[in-house]
Short mmCIF file of C-alpha atoms in Angstrom, two decimals:
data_model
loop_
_atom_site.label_atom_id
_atom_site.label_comp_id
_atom_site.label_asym_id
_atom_site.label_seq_id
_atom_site.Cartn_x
_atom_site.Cartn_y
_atom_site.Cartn_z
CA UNK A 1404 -11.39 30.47 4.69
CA UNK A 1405 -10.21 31.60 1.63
CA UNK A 1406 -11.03 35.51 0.66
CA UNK A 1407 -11.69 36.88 -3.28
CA UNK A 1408 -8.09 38.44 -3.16
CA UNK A 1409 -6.45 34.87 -2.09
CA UNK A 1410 -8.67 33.05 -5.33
CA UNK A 1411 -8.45 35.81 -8.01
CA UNK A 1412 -5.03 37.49 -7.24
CA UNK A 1413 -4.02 40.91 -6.99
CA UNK A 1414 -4.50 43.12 -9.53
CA UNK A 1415 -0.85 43.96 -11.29
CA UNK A 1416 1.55 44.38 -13.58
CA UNK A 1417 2.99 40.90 -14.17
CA UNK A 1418 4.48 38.48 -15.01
CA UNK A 1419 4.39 36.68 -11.38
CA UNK A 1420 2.42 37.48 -8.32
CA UNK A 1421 5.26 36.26 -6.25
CA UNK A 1422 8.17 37.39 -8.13
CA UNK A 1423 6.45 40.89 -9.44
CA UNK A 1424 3.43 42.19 -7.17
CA UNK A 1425 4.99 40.75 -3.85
CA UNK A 1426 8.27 42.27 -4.44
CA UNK A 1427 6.53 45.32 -5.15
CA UNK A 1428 4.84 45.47 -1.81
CA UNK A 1429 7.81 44.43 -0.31
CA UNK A 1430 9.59 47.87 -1.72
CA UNK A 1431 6.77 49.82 -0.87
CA UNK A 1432 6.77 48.05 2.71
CA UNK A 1433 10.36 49.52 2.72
CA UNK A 1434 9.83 53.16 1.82
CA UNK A 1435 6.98 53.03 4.54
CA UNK A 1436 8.89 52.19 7.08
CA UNK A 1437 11.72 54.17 6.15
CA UNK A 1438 9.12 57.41 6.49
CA UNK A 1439 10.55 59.57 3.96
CA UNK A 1440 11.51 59.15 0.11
CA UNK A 1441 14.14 56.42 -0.35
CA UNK A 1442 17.44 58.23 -1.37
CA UNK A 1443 19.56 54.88 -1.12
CA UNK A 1444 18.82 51.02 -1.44
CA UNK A 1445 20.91 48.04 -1.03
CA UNK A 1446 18.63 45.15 -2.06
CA UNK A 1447 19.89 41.45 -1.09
CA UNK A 1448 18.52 38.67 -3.52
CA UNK A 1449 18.02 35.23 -1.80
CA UNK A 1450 16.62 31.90 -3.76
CA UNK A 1451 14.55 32.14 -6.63
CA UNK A 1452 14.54 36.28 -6.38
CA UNK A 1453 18.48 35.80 -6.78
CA UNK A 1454 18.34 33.66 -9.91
CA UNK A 1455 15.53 34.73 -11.60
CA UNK A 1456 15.31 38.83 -10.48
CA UNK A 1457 15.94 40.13 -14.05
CA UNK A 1458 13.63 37.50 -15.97
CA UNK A 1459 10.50 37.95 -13.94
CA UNK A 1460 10.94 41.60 -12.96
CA UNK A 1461 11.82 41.71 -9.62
CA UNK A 1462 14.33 44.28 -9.97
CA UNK A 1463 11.68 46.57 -11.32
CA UNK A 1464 9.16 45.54 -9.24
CA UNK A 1465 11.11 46.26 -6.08
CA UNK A 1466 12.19 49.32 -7.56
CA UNK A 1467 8.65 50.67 -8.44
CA UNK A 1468 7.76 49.90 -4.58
CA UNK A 1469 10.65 51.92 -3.27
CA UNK A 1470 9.35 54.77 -5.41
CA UNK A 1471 5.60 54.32 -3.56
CA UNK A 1472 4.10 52.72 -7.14
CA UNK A 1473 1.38 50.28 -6.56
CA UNK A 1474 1.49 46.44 -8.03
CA UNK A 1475 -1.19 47.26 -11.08
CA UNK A 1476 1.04 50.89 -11.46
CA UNK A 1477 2.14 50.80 -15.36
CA UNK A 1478 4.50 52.88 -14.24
CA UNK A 1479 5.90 49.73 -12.96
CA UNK A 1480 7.71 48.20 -16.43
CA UNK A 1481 9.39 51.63 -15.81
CA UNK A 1482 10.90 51.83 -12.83
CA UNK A 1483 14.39 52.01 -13.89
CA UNK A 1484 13.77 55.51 -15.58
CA UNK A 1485 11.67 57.14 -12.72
CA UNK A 1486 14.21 55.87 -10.26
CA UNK A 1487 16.86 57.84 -12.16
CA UNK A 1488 14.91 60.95 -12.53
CA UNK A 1489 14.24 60.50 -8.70
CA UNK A 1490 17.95 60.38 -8.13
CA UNK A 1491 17.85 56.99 -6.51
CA UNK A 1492 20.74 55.25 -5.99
CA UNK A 1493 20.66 51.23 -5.61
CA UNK A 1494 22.29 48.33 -5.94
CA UNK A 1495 20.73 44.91 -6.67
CA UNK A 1496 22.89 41.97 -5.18
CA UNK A 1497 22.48 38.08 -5.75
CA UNK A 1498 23.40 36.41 -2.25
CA UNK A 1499 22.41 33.92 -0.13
CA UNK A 1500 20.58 35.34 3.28
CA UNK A 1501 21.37 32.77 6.05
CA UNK A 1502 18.08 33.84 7.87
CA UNK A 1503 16.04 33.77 5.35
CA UNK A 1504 12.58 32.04 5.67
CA UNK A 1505 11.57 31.38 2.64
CA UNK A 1506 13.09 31.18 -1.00
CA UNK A 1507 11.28 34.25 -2.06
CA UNK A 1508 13.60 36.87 0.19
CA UNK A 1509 14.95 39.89 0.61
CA UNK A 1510 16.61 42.00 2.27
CA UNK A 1511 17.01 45.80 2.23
CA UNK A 1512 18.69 48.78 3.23
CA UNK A 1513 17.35 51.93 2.66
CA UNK A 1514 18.51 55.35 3.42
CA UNK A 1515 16.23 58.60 3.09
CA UNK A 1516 17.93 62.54 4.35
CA UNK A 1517 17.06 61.78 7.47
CA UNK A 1518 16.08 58.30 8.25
CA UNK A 1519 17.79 54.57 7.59
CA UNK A 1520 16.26 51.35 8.07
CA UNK A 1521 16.41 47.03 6.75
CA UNK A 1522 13.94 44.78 6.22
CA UNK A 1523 13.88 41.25 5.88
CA UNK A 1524 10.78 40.10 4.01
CA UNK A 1525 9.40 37.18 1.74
CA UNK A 1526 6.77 37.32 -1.55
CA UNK A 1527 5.34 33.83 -0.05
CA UNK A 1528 2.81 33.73 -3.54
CA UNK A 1529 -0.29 35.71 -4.79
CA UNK A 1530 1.12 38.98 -3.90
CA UNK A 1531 1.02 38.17 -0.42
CA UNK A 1532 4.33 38.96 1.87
CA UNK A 1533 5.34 38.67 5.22
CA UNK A 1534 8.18 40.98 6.85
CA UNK A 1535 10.16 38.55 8.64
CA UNK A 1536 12.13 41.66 10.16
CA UNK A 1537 12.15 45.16 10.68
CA UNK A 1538 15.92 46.91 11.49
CA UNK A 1539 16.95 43.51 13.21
CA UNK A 1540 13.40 42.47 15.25
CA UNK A 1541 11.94 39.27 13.99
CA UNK A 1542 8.00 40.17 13.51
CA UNK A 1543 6.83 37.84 11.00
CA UNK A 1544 4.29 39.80 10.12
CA UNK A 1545 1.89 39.54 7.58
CA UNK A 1546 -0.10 42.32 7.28
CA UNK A 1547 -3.69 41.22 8.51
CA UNK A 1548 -3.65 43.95 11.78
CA UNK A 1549 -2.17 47.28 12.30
CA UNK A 1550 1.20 45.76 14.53
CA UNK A 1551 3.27 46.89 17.26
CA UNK A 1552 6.85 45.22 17.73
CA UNK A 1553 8.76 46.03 20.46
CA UNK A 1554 12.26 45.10 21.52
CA UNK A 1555 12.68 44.56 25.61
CA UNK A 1556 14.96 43.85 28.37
CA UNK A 1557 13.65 40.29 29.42
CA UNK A 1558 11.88 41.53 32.88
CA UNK A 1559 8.89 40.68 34.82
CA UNK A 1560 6.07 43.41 33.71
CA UNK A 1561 6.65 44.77 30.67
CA UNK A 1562 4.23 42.69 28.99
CA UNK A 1563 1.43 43.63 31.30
CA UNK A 1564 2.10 47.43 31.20
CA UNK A 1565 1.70 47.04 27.36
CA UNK A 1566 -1.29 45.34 27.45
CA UNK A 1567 -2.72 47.48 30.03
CA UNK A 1568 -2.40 50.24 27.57
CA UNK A 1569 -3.72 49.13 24.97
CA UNK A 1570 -6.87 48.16 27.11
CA UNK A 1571 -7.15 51.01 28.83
CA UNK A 1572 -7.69 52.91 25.38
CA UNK A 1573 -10.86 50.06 24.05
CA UNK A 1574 -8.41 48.41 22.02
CA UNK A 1575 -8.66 44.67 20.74
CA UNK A 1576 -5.70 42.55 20.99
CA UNK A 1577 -6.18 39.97 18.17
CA UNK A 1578 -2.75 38.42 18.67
CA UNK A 1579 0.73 38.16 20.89
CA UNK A 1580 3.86 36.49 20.56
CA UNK A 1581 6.41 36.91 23.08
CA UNK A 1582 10.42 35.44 22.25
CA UNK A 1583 13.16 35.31 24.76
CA UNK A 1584 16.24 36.11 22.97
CA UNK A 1585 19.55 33.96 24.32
CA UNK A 1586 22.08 34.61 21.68
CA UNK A 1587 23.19 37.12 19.72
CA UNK A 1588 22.88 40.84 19.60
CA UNK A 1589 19.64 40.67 21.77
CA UNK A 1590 20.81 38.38 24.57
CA UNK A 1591 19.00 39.03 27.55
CA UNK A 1592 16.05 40.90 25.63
CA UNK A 1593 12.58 39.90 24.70
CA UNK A 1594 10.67 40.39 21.47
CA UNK A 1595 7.19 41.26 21.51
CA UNK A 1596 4.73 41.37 18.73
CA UNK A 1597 1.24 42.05 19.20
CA UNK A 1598 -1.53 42.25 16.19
CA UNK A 1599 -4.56 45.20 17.70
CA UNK A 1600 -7.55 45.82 15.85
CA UNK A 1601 -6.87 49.30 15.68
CA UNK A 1602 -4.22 51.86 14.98
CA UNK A 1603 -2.69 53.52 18.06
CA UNK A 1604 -2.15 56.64 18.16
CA UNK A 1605 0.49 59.09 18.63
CA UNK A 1606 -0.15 59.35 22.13
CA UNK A 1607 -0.58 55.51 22.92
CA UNK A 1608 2.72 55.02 21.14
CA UNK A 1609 4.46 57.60 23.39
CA UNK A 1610 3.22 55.70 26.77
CA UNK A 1611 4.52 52.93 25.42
CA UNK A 1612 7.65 54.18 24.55
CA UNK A 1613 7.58 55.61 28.15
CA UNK A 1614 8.24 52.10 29.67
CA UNK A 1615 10.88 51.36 31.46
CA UNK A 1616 13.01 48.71 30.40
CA UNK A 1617 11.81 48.89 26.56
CA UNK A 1618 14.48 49.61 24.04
CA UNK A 1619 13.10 49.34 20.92
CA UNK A 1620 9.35 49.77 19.09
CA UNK A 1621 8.40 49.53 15.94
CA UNK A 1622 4.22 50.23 14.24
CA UNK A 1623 2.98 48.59 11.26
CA UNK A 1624 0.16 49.39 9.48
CA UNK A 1625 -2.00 46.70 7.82
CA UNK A 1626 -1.10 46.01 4.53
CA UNK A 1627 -4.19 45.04 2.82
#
């Protein structure tokens, strides 16, 4: 069913939904994650963000997200200033991203004083994005649930000693995906995403953490 947001748009600074507001989100996506203000940025341009980044504003776009600006921010048109007088350093760099899943991609590096992280995300049109990865976990996530990702050796048990969990503390699971890795740097490990209807808490995340056998775990916040 479509919703107001998917008929009307988001509200913005244009020129493009996809190519302005979506890269914007995907910035701010970034700093979020990161946890801290974004000191350094490496931003990879795929497909149409690589050939048409200057004309439709991406680079400012992504910029103003990095900084925490929101899509309708007028600050936006701007960004190039505030990230100087926020002693940002970046570097904007037409490629092509082999893993890229769609031709509105990117992917980023971003360094705070304390922190580093990457993302691999897409402006898939309307403002809408999906982060395809988070510091090398594939996620594909969209946004609609507060998410948990976690990256674990491929075991009997983990998957019901998460679950049990997140029961245990009258939490919804609204959806699960579970991928064996066989090849590269995750041979041998499982990936496993799971959309709540709630956002855990610090203490839930810690249990979690707790569990044997789990490497890697990563919490997103819905977007919208």
């Amino acid at each position: 069913m479509a919703t107001l947001f998917d008929i009307i748009g988001p509200v913005m600074i244009g020129p493009s939904s996809s190519h302005t507001a979506g890269a914007c989100r995907i910035g701010k996506l970034a700093k979020k994650i990161l946890g801290e203000d974004v000191r350094e940025a490496k931003i990879y341009l795929h497909g149409s963000f690589a050939l048409t980044w200057k004309g439709h504003g991406t680079d400012k776009a992504l910029l103003a997200g990095l900084l925490g600006f929101e899509t309708d921010d007028p600050k936006l048109r701007d960004s190039y200033s505030y990230a100087e007088k926020a002693n940002l350093k970046y570097e904007f760099i037409p490629t092509t991203l082999r893993d890229a899943f769609h031709p509105n991609s990117v992917y980023i590096e971003v360094k705070g004083d304390t922190n580093e992280a990457n993302i691999l995300a897409s402006s898939i049109g309307g403002g809408s994005i999906v982060l395809d990865k988070v510091n090398g976990i594939e996620v594909h996530y969209k946004g609609d649930f507060p998410t948990i990702a976690i990256v674990n050796k491929d075991v009997p048990g983990i998957i019901a000693q998460v679950t049990s969990i997140i029961f245990e503390n009258d939490i919804n699971i609204e959806n699960m995906s579970v991928t064996p890795q066989f090849e590269g740097p995750n041979r041998g490990y499982a990936i496993i995403v799971i959309g709540m209807t709630n956002v855990i808490s610090k203490e839930i995340e810690n249990k979690i953490k707790s569990i044997e056998n789990i490497r890697d775990f990563v919490f997103l916040d819905k977007l919208y």
